[in-house]
Coordinates of C-alpha atoms and ligand atoms in Angstrom, one line a residue:
X1231 CA 0.1 0.2 0.0
X1232 CA 1.4 3.6 -0.8
X1233 CA 0.0 6.2 1.7
X1234 CA 3.2 8.1 1.5
X1235 CA 4.0 11.3 -1.0
X1236 CA 7.0 10.8 -2.8
X1237 CA 9.5 13.0 -1.1
X1238 CA 10.3 16.4 -3.2
X1239 CA 7.3 15.4 -5.6
X1240 CA 4.8 17.0 -3.9
X1241 CA 4.4 19.4 -1.2
X1242 CA 1.7 17.9 0.8
X1243 CA 1.2 21.9 2.6
X1244 CA -1.0 24.0 2.5
X1245 CA -1.3 27.6 3.3
X1246 CA -2.1 28.0 7.4
X1247 CA -5.8 29.4 6.3
X1248 CA -7.1 25.9 5.0
X1249 CA -6.0 24.4 8.8
X1250 CA -9.2 26.1 10.3
X1251 CA -12.8 25.8 9.2
X1252 CA -14.2 28.5 7.0
X1253 CA -17.6 30.4 8.6
X1254 CA -19.5 28.9 6.1
X1255 CA -18.7 25.1 7.3
X1256 CA -19.0 26.5 10.8
X1257 CA -22.1 27.9 10.0
X1258 CA -23.4 25.0 8.4
X1259 CA -25.3 27.2 5.3
X1260 CA -23.6 28.4 1.6
X1261 CA -20.7 27.2 0.3
X1262 CA -17.1 28.2 0.6
X1263 CA -16.0 31.8 0.3
X1264 CA -14.8 32.8 -3.1
X1265 CA -11.7 34.2 -1.6
X1266 CA -10.9 31.0 -0.1
X1267 CA -11.7 29.0 -3.0
X1268 CA -9.4 31.3 -4.7
X1269 CA -6.6 30.6 -2.6
X1270 CA -7.7 27.0 -2.3
X1271 CA -7.7 26.6 -5.9
X1272 CA -4.0 28.0 -6.7
X1273 CA -2.8 25.4 -3.8
X1274 CA -4.4 22.6 -6.0
X1275 CA -3.7 24.2 -9.4
X1276 CA 0.0 23.7 -7.7
X1277 CA -0.6 20.1 -6.9
X1278 CA -1.2 19.4 -10.0
X1279 CA 1.1 21.3 -12.2
X1280 CA 4.2 19.9 -9.6
X1281 CA 2.1 16.0 -10.3
X1282 CA 2.2 16.8 -14.7
X1283 CA 6.2 17.7 -13.8
X1284 CA 6.7 14.9 -12.0
X1285 CA 4.6 12.0 -12.8
X1286 CA 7.6 10.3 -14.6
X1287 CA 9.1 9.2 -11.4
X1288 CA 6.3 7.6 -9.9
X1289 CA 5.4 4.4 -10.9
X1290 CA 2.7 3.7 -13.6
X1291 CA 1.0 1.1 -12.0
X1292 CA 0.9 1.7 -7.8
X1293 CA 2.4 -1.4 -5.9
X1294 CA -0.7 -2.3 -4.1
X1295 CA -3.4 -5.3 -3.9
X1296 CA -6.8 -5.1 -4.3
X1297 CA -8.7 -4.2 -1.2
X1298 CA -5.3 -2.4 0.3
X1299 CA -7.2 1.1 -0.3
X1300 CA -10.6 0.7 1.6
X1301 CA -9.5 0.1 5.2
X1302 CA -7.5 3.5 5.1
X1303 CA -10.4 5.0 4.4
X1304 CA -13.2 5.8 7.3
X1305 CA -16.4 3.7 6.5
X1306 CA -18.9 6.5 7.4
X1307 CA -19.1 10.2 6.0
X1308 CA -17.8 12.6 8.3
X1309 CA -20.5 13.9 10.6
X1310 CA -19.2 17.3 10.9
X1311 CA -16.7 19.2 7.9
X1312 CA -13.3 18.7 8.2
X1313 CA -10.5 21.6 7.3
X1314 CA -9.3 21.8 4.0
X1315 CA -5.7 21.1 4.6
X1316 CA -6.4 17.9 6.3
X1317 CA -8.7 17.0 3.2
X1318 CA -6.2 18.0 0.7
X1319 CA -3.4 16.2 2.7
X1320 CA -5.3 13.0 2.3
X1321 CA -5.2 13.8 -1.4
X1322 CA -1.6 14.0 -1.8
X1323 CA -1.4 11.3 0.7
X1324 CA -3.9 8.5 -0.4
X1325 CA -5.6 9.3 -3.4
X1326 CA -2.8 10.2 -6.3
X1327 CA -0.3 7.6 -5.1
X1328 CA -3.0 4.9 -5.4
X1329 CA -3.8 6.2 -9.0
X1330 CA -2.7 4.0 -12.4
X1331 CA -1.1 7.1 -13.6
X1332 CA -2.8 7.4 -17.4
X1333 CA -0.6 10.8 -17.4
X1334 CA 2.8 8.7 -17.3
X1335 CA 4.6 8.8 -20.6
X1336 CA 5.4 5.1 -20.2
X1337 CA 1.5 4.3 -20.3
X1338 CA 1.7 1.9 -23.1
X1339 CA -1.1 -0.2 -22.1
X1340 CA -4.4 -0.1 -23.8
X1341 CA -5.2 2.9 -25.6
X1342 CA -3.8 6.1 -23.9
X1343 CA -5.9 8.6 -22.7
X1344 CA -4.3 11.8 -21.9
X1345 CA -5.4 14.7 -19.9
X1346 CA -3.9 17.7 -21.9
X1347 CA -3.0 21.0 -19.6
X1348 CA -5.6 22.7 -22.3
X1349 CA -8.0 20.1 -21.6
X1350 CA -7.7 20.5 -18.2
X1351 CA -8.1 24.3 -17.9
X1352 CA -11.4 23.3 -20.1
X1353 CA -12.8 20.9 -17.5
X1354 CA -12.0 23.4 -14.7
X1355 CA -13.8 25.7 -16.6
X1356 CA -16.4 23.0 -17.2
X1357 CA -16.9 22.0 -13.1
X1358 CA -17.0 25.7 -12.5
X1359 CA -19.8 26.6 -14.9
X1360 CA -21.9 24.0 -14.0
X1361 CA -23.4 24.3 -17.8
X1362 CA -26.3 21.0 -18.6
X1363 CA -26.0 21.0 -22.0
X1364 CA -29.5 19.0 -22.7
X1365 CA -31.7 22.0 -24.1
X1366 CA -30.3 24.9 -25.7
X1367 CA -32.1 27.4 -23.5
X1368 CA -30.3 25.7 -20.1
X1369 CA -26.8 25.8 -22.0
X1370 CA -26.7 28.0 -24.8
X1371 CA -22.5 28.6 -25.1
X1372 CA -22.7 24.4 -24.1
X1373 CA -25.1 23.5 -27.3
X1374 CA -23.8 25.7 -30.2
X1375 CA -20.1 25.4 -29.0
X1376 CA -20.7 22.0 -29.4
X1377 CA -22.2 22.2 -32.7
X1378 CA -19.3 24.4 -33.7
X1379 CA -16.6 21.8 -32.5
X1380 CA -18.6 18.7 -33.8
X1381 CA -17.8 20.7 -37.4
X1382 CA -14.5 21.5 -37.1
X1383 CA -13.5 18.1 -36.1
X1384 CA -15.9 16.6 -38.8
X1385 CA -13.8 18.6 -40.9
X1386 CA -10.7 17.8 -40.0
X1387 CA -11.2 14.4 -40.1
X1388 CA -12.0 14.7 -43.9
X1389 CA -15.5 13.9 -43.6
X1390 CA -18.2 15.9 -46.0
X1391 CA -20.8 18.5 -44.3
X1392 CA -23.8 15.6 -45.0
X1393 CA -22.4 14.2 -41.7
X1394 CA -23.5 15.8 -38.3
X1395 CA -23.2 14.8 -34.5
X1396 CA -22.4 15.3 -31.2
X1397 CA -20.5 14.3 -27.9
X1398 CA -21.2 12.0 -25.7
X1399 CA -19.0 10.6 -22.7
X1400 CA -17.8 7.0 -24.3
X1401 CA -18.0 5.2 -27.6
X1402 CA -19.7 2.6 -26.2
X1403 CA -22.3 5.3 -25.6
X1404 CA -22.2 6.6 -29.4
X1405 CA -22.4 2.7 -30.5
X1406 CA -25.4 2.5 -28.5
X1407 CA -27.0 5.4 -30.0
X1408 CA -26.0 4.9 -33.3
X1409 CA -27.5 1.2 -33.3
X1410 CA -30.6 2.7 -32.2
X1411 CA -30.6 4.6 -34.9
X1412 CA -30.1 2.1 -37.0
X1413 CA -32.8 0.1 -35.6
X1414 CA -35.3 2.6 -36.3
X1415 CA -34.1 3.2 -39.7
X1416 CA -34.8 -0.6 -40.9
X1417 CA -38.3 0.5 -39.9
X1418 CA -38.8 -1.7 -36.6
X1419 CA -40.4 1.4 -34.8
X1420 CA -38.8 -0.1 -31.1
X1421 CA -38.4 3.4 -30.0
X1422 CA -42.6 3.8 -30.1
X1423 CA -43.6 0.0 -30.2
X1424 CA -41.0 -1.7 -28.5
X1425 CA -39.4 -5.0 -29.4
X1426 CA -42.3 -7.3 -27.9
X1427 CA -44.5 -6.1 -30.8
X1428 CA -42.1 -8.0 -33.0
X1429 CA -42.6 -11.3 -31.1
X1430 CA -43.4 -13.3 -34.1
X1431 CA -41.7 -10.8 -36.8
X1432 CA -38.2 -12.3 -37.4
X1433 CA -35.2 -11.4 -35.1
X1434 CA -33.3 -8.2 -35.8
X1435 CA -29.8 -8.7 -36.0
X1436 CA -26.3 -7.0 -36.8
X1437 CA -22.9 -8.0 -38.2
X1438 CA -19.3 -7.1 -36.8
X1439 CA -16.4 -9.2 -37.0
X1440 CA -14.9 -11.2 -34.6
X1441 CA -12.4 -8.4 -33.4
X1442 CA -14.8 -6.0 -32.9
X1443 CA -15.0 -4.2 -29.7
X1444 CA -16.9 -5.6 -26.5
X1445 CA -19.3 -2.1 -26.6
X1446 CA -21.1 -3.1 -29.9
X1447 CA -22.1 -6.5 -28.2
X1448 CA -22.9 -4.4 -25.0
X1449 CA -24.9 -2.4 -27.0
X1450 CA -26.7 -5.0 -27.8
X1451 CA -27.8 -6.2 -24.4
X1452 CA -28.8 -2.8 -24.0
X1453 CA -30.8 -2.2 -26.5
X1454 CA -32.9 -5.4 -26.0
X1455 CA -31.8 -7.1 -29.2
X1456 CA -30.0 -9.3 -27.4
X1457 CA -26.3 -11.0 -27.3
X1458 CA -27.9 -13.7 -29.8
X1459 CA -28.3 -10.7 -32.1
X1460 CA -24.7 -10.0 -33.2
X1461 CA -23.5 -12.1 -35.6
X1462 CA -19.3 -12.2 -35.1
X1463 CA -17.9 -12.4 -38.3
X1464 CA -14.5 -14.5 -38.4
X1465 CA -11.2 -12.5 -39.8
X1466 CA -8.6 -13.1 -42.0
X1467 CA -4.9 -14.1 -41.3
X1468 CA -4.4 -9.8 -40.7
X1469 CA -7.5 -9.7 -38.0
X1470 CA -9.9 -8.3 -41.3
X1471 CA -13.5 -9.1 -41.4
X1472 CA -13.8 -11.4 -43.8
X1473 CA -16.4 -10.0 -46.6
X1474 CA -17.1 -12.9 -48.1
X1475 CA -18.3 -14.1 -45.0
X1476 CA -20.2 -11.3 -44.3
X1477 CA -22.6 -11.8 -47.6
X1478 CA -22.8 -15.4 -46.5
X1479 CA -24.3 -14.9 -42.9
X1480 CA -26.6 -12.0 -44.4
X1481 CA -27.8 -14.5 -47.0
X1482 CA -28.5 -16.7 -45.0
X1483 CA -30.2 -14.8 -42.6
X1484 CA -32.3 -13.4 -45.0
X1485 CA -33.2 -16.9 -45.8
X1486 CA -34.2 -17.5 -42.4
X1487 CA -36.5 -14.8 -42.2
X1488 CA -34.5 -12.7 -39.9
X1489 CA -34.2 -9.3 -40.3
X1490 CA -30.3 -7.8 -40.7
X1491 CA -30.3 -4.2 -39.7
X1492 CA -26.7 -2.9 -39.6
X1493 CA -23.0 -4.0 -40.3
X1494 CA -20.1 -2.5 -37.8
X1495 CA -17.0 -2.3 -39.4
X1496 CA -13.9 -1.3 -37.1
X1497 CA -11.1 1.1 -38.4
X1498 CA -8.3 0.4 -35.9
X1499 CA -9.5 -2.9 -33.5
X1500 CA -8.9 -3.0 -30.0
X1501 CA -6.4 -6.3 -29.9
X1502 CA -4.4 -5.5 -33.1
X1503 CA -6.0 -2.5 -34.3
X1504 CA -6.5 -4.1 -37.9
X1505 CA -8.7 -2.1 -40.0
X1506 CA -11.7 -3.8 -41.8
X1507 CA -12.1 -3.8 -45.8
X1508 CA -14.6 -0.7 -45.9
X1509 CA -15.4 -0.2 -49.4
X1510 CA -16.0 -3.8 -49.5
X1511 CA -18.3 -3.9 -46.6
X1512 CA -19.8 -0.6 -47.6
X1513 CA -21.0 -2.2 -50.8
X1514 CA -22.3 -5.3 -49.1
X1515 CA -24.4 -3.0 -46.4
X1516 CA -25.4 -0.8 -49.0
X1517 CA -26.8 -3.8 -51.3
X1518 CA -28.5 -5.4 -48.3
X1519 CA -29.8 -1.9 -47.3
X1520 CA -27.9 -2.3 -43.9
X1521 CA -26.8 0.9 -41.8
X1522 CA -22.9 1.0 -41.0
X1523 CA -21.9 2.2 -38.4
X1524 CA -17.8 2.8 -38.1
X1525 CA -16.3 2.3 -34.9
X1526 CA -12.5 4.0 -35.2
X1527 CA -12.8 5.0 -31.5
X1528 CA -9.1 5.0 -31.2
X1529 CA -7.8 5.2 -35.0
X1530 CA -10.2 8.1 -36.1
X1531 CA -7.4 10.5 -34.7
X1532 CA -5.4 9.6 -37.6
X1533 CA -7.4 10.9 -40.1
X1534 CA -6.6 14.1 -39.1
X1535 CA -3.4 13.7 -40.9
X1536 CA -4.0 14.0 -44.4
X1537 CA -1.2 11.6 -45.6
X1538 CA -2.5 8.9 -43.3
X1539 CA -5.9 8.6 -44.4
X1540 CA -5.4 5.4 -46.6
X1541 CA -7.0 3.3 -43.9
X1542 CA -10.1 5.7 -44.1
X1543 CA -10.9 5.2 -47.5
X1544 CA -14.7 4.8 -47.4
X1545 CA -15.6 5.8 -44.8
X1546 CA -17.8 8.7 -45.5
X1547 CA -20.0 5.9 -47.0
X1548 CA -20.5 5.0 -43.4
X1549 CA -24.1 6.3 -41.6
X1550 CA -22.7 6.9 -38.4
X1551 CA -19.4 6.7 -37.1
X1552 CA -17.3 7.0 -33.5
X1553 CA -13.7 9.1 -32.9
X1554 CA -13.0 9.5 -29.3
X1555 CA -11.3 12.6 -28.6
X1556 CA -10.8 11.1 -25.1
X1557 CA -8.4 8.3 -26.9
X1558 CA -5.8 9.6 -29.1
X1559 CA -6.9 13.3 -29.1
X1560 CA -5.4 14.0 -26.0
X1561 CA -8.6 15.1 -24.4
X1562 CA -9.4 14.8 -20.8
X1563 CA -12.1 11.9 -19.9
X1564 CA -14.7 11.9 -21.3
X1565 CA -15.3 12.7 -24.9
X1566 CA -16.6 11.0 -27.8
X1567 CA -17.3 12.0 -31.3
X1568 CA -20.5 10.3 -32.9
X1569 CA -21.7 11.8 -36.4
X1570 CA -24.0 10.7 -38.9
X1571 CA -25.0 11.3 -42.1
X1572 CA -29.0 10.5 -40.7
X1573 CA -29.4 12.3 -37.7
X1574 CA -33.3 12.1 -37.9
X1575 CA -32.9 8.5 -37.4
X1576 CA -30.9 9.3 -34.3
X1577 CA -33.3 11.5 -33.1
X1578 CA -36.2 9.1 -34.0
X1579 CA -34.7 6.8 -31.6
X1580 CA -34.2 9.0 -28.8
X1581 CA -36.7 12.5 -28.9
X1582 CA -39.3 12.8 -26.3
X1583 CA -40.2 16.2 -25.2
X1584 CA -42.2 16.5 -22.1
X1585 CA -43.9 19.8 -22.0
X1586 CA -41.8 20.9 -19.2
X1587 CA -38.9 20.9 -21.2
X1588 CA -40.2 22.8 -24.5
X1589 CA -38.8 25.9 -25.0
X1590 CA -41.9 28.4 -25.7
X1591 CA -40.2 31.6 -25.8
X1592 CA -37.9 31.6 -28.3
X1593 CA -38.9 32.0 -32.1
X1594 CA -36.6 30.4 -34.1
X1595 CA -36.3 26.5 -33.9
X1596 CA -34.0 25.2 -31.1
X1597 CA -31.5 22.5 -31.0
X1598 CA -31.5 20.4 -28.2
X1599 CA -29.3 17.5 -28.0
X1600 CA -31.1 15.8 -25.1
X1601 CA -33.0 14.7 -28.2
X1602 CA -30.3 12.7 -29.5
X1603 CA -29.2 10.3 -26.5
X1604 CA -30.5 8.5 -24.2
X1605 CA -30.0 10.8 -21.0
X1606 CA -31.5 14.2 -20.4
X1607 CA -28.6 16.1 -19.0
X1608 CA -25.4 16.2 -20.3
X1609 CA -22.2 17.8 -19.7
X1610 CA -20.5 20.4 -21.7
X1611 CA -17.7 18.6 -23.5
X1612 CA -17.3 20.8 -26.2
X1613 CA -15.8 23.7 -24.0
X1614 CA -12.5 21.4 -23.2
X1615 CA -11.9 20.7 -27.0
X1616 CA -12.3 24.1 -28.5
X1617 CA -9.9 25.1 -26.0
X1618 CA -7.5 22.3 -26.8
X1619 CA -7.7 22.5 -30.7
X1620 CA -7.3 26.3 -30.7
X1621 CA -4.3 25.7 -28.4
X1622 CA -2.8 23.0 -30.1
X1623 CA -4.4 23.7 -33.8
X1624 CA -4.7 20.9 -36.1
X1625 CA -1.3 21.4 -37.3
X1626 CA 0.0 20.2 -33.8
X1627 CA -2.6 17.8 -33.6
X1628 CA -1.6 16.5 -36.6
X1629 CA 2.3 17.0 -35.6
X1630 CA 1.7 14.4 -32.6
X1631 CA -0.3 11.9 -34.2
X1632 CA 2.1 11.6 -36.9
X1633 CA 5.1 11.2 -34.3
X1634 CA 3.1 8.9 -32.4
X1635 CA 3.2 6.6 -35.7
X1636 CA 6.2 6.9 -36.8
X1637 CA 7.7 6.0 -33.1
X1638 CA 5.4 2.7 -33.5
X1639 CA 6.7 2.1 -37.4
X1640 CA 10.6 2.5 -36.1
X1641 CA 9.6 -0.1 -32.9
X1642 CA 8.2 -2.6 -35.5
X1643 CA 11.4 -2.4 -37.3
X1644 CA 13.4 -3.3 -34.0
X1645 CA 10.9 -6.2 -33.3
X1646 CA 10.9 -7.8 -36.9
X1647 CA 14.7 -7.7 -36.8
X1648 CA 15.2 -9.3 -33.6
X1649 CA 15.6 -12.9 -33.9
X1650 CA 14.0 -13.8 -30.1
X1651 CA 10.5 -11.5 -30.7
X1652 CA 8.4 -11.9 -33.2
X1653 CA 5.4 -9.0 -34.5
X1654 CA 1.6 -10.8 -34.2
X1655 CA -0.5 -7.6 -36.5
X1656 CA 0.6 -5.1 -38.8
X1657 CA 1.5 -1.9 -36.9
X1658 CA -1.2 0.3 -38.8
X1659 CA -1.4 3.1 -36.8
X1660 CA 0.7 3.5 -33.5
X1661 CA 0.5 0.0 -31.7
X1662 CA 2.6 -2.8 -32.1
X1663 CA 1.3 -6.2 -31.0
X1664 CA 4.8 -8.7 -30.3
X1665 CA 5.8 -11.7 -28.3
X1666 CA 9.1 -12.7 -27.3
X1667 CA 9.7 -16.2 -29.0
X1668 CA 13.3 -17.4 -28.6
X1669 CA 15.0 -17.9 -32.0
X1670 CA 15.2 -21.6 -30.8
X1671 CA 11.7 -22.1 -30.4
X1672 CA 11.4 -20.8 -34.4
X1673 CA 9.1 -22.9 -36.2
X1674 CA 8.0 -24.9 -33.3
X1675 CA 5.5 -22.5 -32.2
X1676 CA 2.4 -24.9 -33.7
X1677 CA 3.8 -27.6 -31.2
X1678 CA 0.8 -27.5 -28.6
X1679 CA 3.3 -28.0 -25.8
X1680 CA 5.7 -24.7 -27.6
X1681 CA 2.5 -22.8 -27.6
X1682 CA 1.6 -23.3 -24.4
X1683 CA 5.1 -22.6 -22.6
X1684 CA 5.7 -19.3 -25.3
X1685 CA 2.0 -18.2 -23.8
X1686 CA 3.4 -18.6 -20.1
X1687 CA 6.6 -17.2 -21.0
X1688 CA 5.4 -13.9 -22.4
X1689 CA 2.4 -13.6 -19.6
X1690 CA 5.7 -13.3 -17.5
X1691 CA 7.8 -11.1 -19.5
X1692 CA 4.9 -8.9 -19.5
X1693 CA 4.3 -8.9 -15.5
X1694 CA 8.3 -8.1 -14.9
X1695 CA 8.3 -5.3 -17.3
X1696 CA 5.5 -3.7 -15.7
X1697 CA 6.7 -4.7 -12.1
X1698 CA 9.5 -2.2 -12.7
X1699 CA 7.2 0.6 -12.7
X1700 CA 8.6 2.3 -15.6
X1701 CA 6.2 1.2 -18.1
X1702 CA 2.7 -0.1 -18.1
X1703 CA 1.7 -2.5 -21.2
X1704 CA -1.3 -4.7 -22.1
X1705 CA -2.0 -7.9 -23.5
X1706 CA -4.4 -9.6 -25.6
X1707 CA -4.8 -12.7 -27.4
X1708 CA -4.0 -12.6 -31.0
X1709 CA -4.6 -15.8 -33.4
X1710 CA -5.0 -17.9 -29.9
X1711 CA -1.3 -17.0 -28.9
X1712 CA -0.3 -14.6 -26.0
X1713 CA 0.7 -11.0 -27.7
X1714 CA 1.8 -8.1 -25.8
X1715 CA 0.5 -4.9 -27.1
X1716 CA 2.5 -1.6 -27.1
X1717 CA 0.4 1.2 -27.9
X1718 CA 1.6 4.5 -28.4
X1719 CA -0.8 7.2 -27.8
X1720 CA 0.2 9.5 -24.7
X1721 CA 0.7 13.1 -25.1
X1722 CA 3.9 12.8 -23.4
X1723 CA 5.4 9.6 -24.9
X1724 CA 8.9 10.2 -26.6
X1725 CA 11.2 7.7 -28.6
X1726 CA 12.8 7.8 -25.1
X1727 CA 9.9 5.7 -23.2
X1728 CA 9.4 3.5 -26.4
X1729 CA 13.1 3.0 -26.6
X1730 CA 12.8 1.9 -22.7
X1731 CA 10.1 -0.3 -23.1
X1732 CA 12.1 -2.5 -26.0
X1733 CA 14.7 -2.0 -23.7
X1734 CA 12.9 -3.5 -20.5
X1735 CA 11.3 -6.4 -22.9
X1736 CA 14.6 -7.5 -23.9
X1737 CA 16.4 -7.5 -20.5
X1738 CA 13.6 -9.6 -18.5
X1739 CA 13.4 -11.6 -21.5
X1740 CA 17.0 -12.7 -21.3
X1741 CA 16.6 -12.4 -17.0
X1742 CA 13.6 -15.0 -17.6
X1743 CA 15.5 -17.1 -20.0
X1744 CA 18.5 -17.4 -17.5
Ligands
LIG2194 C1 -12.2 0.3 -31.0 C2 -12.5 0.3 -29.8 N1 -14.3 1.1 -29.5 C3 -14.6 1.1 -28.8 C4 -14.0 1.0 -27.2 C5 -15.0 1.8 -26.5 O1 -14.5 3.1 -25.7 P1 -14.9 3.7 -24.8 O2 -14.3 3.5 -23.4 O3 -15.0 5.0 -25.0 O4 -16.7 3.2 -24.7 C6 -12.8 1.3 -27.4 C7 -12.0 1.4 -26.3 O5 -10.7 0.9 -25.9 C8 -11.9 0.7 -28.4 O6 -10.7 0.1 -28.7

């Protein structure tokens, strides 16, 4: 359990004024005095800047065991007020050291979520303004800034103005919204009549590759389609959806009387960052009259770089697309961009306007974002994006994304040249999937005993590398082999960090071999 702030990294002290209760705390009414807030906010921002300056000196993963934090915290909420210095000291002592440091440049696991400094400034304003951008009138700026930022992102991703959209919390929600719209577009009238009305009709089904993200299946669960509605289409050797099998599956379902509604294609799958053959899928979807949703939650950021748009060819033929700014656009959690050419279908799926939400006193029509999502309330997510996009500029964003892709390309070359390692997937974007395969075992990988040994050895290798605290790598299975993923995408990651990850992989592999 880490309950000590590292020496020199963290002041752990706040001005004396915070040691006493403020008048609002003593009286028990009202909020913190604005002047006290000013002083406290300055101290907190100092702590944040110190954290960002020193994050690399922390272990990416806190060296703790599950269940070790709760016993350090009181089981019940305090009855009386506590001083700010006590509370903030506990943040330093208990919260920060026990966080997984997503801001660490050695964070190379999953797909990165960085909170850029300008994005953090946007989050501060967002929290303070407390905008609920559910209706235009509940946040004119939240609504219109979101329309502007959605347009900025759409244009810079190279998508035509026929796409419009909204910002949601996550790709999971964006995909759920898209599939709910697909269901309406297919004429199922689920929003009005529910699926029970179809009890005797065919089952609505949809298609995604075996490598598609679990959020697609979860959307099926949530939308009442059920996991059985999802047809997982097998992939080729490079983990791309087999279009011939997609076509066959649709034909089979139609022959059985099922009702195909959508295809989900992925640009940048979670395990290997593979790219489904979009053009061919778009043709199939069009012929079958199916909604095409493209999940580019991670890789979509690359479309910002015109020279790297190859994998996105034909994505403008999609009915809806999700790209997550909170993944590789360095935006603090949460921010997911959903764009669609058929926002009318999205609205059909989610619009419900009770009297108390109607805007009566404006002549012009209002755009109420709540009509396009399941929730009523919604955060003002556009502000942080607006601040951040202006701070870095599109050129700056492109340079950073391009630099990450180049780091991955360089690592891929190193892996390919090392006789004791092998790459398990094309490194199309900024993620390299690899495993340790000592040269003496080359050619014997398919022997069941060798397979099992390689899986176990790579699991131990990853654990050993992660235990150094210098980097954090994650894993997956590719063609039923344990694969280590080096996913580059943190704003602060440089060649030094990727080189170090590679050094550690080779060093720890050597130690395991010995
Ligand atoms: C391809 C893909 N789609 C969707 C998701 C889900 O993202 P979120 O956590 O924003 O729901 C992920 C998460 O990594 C992903 O890799």
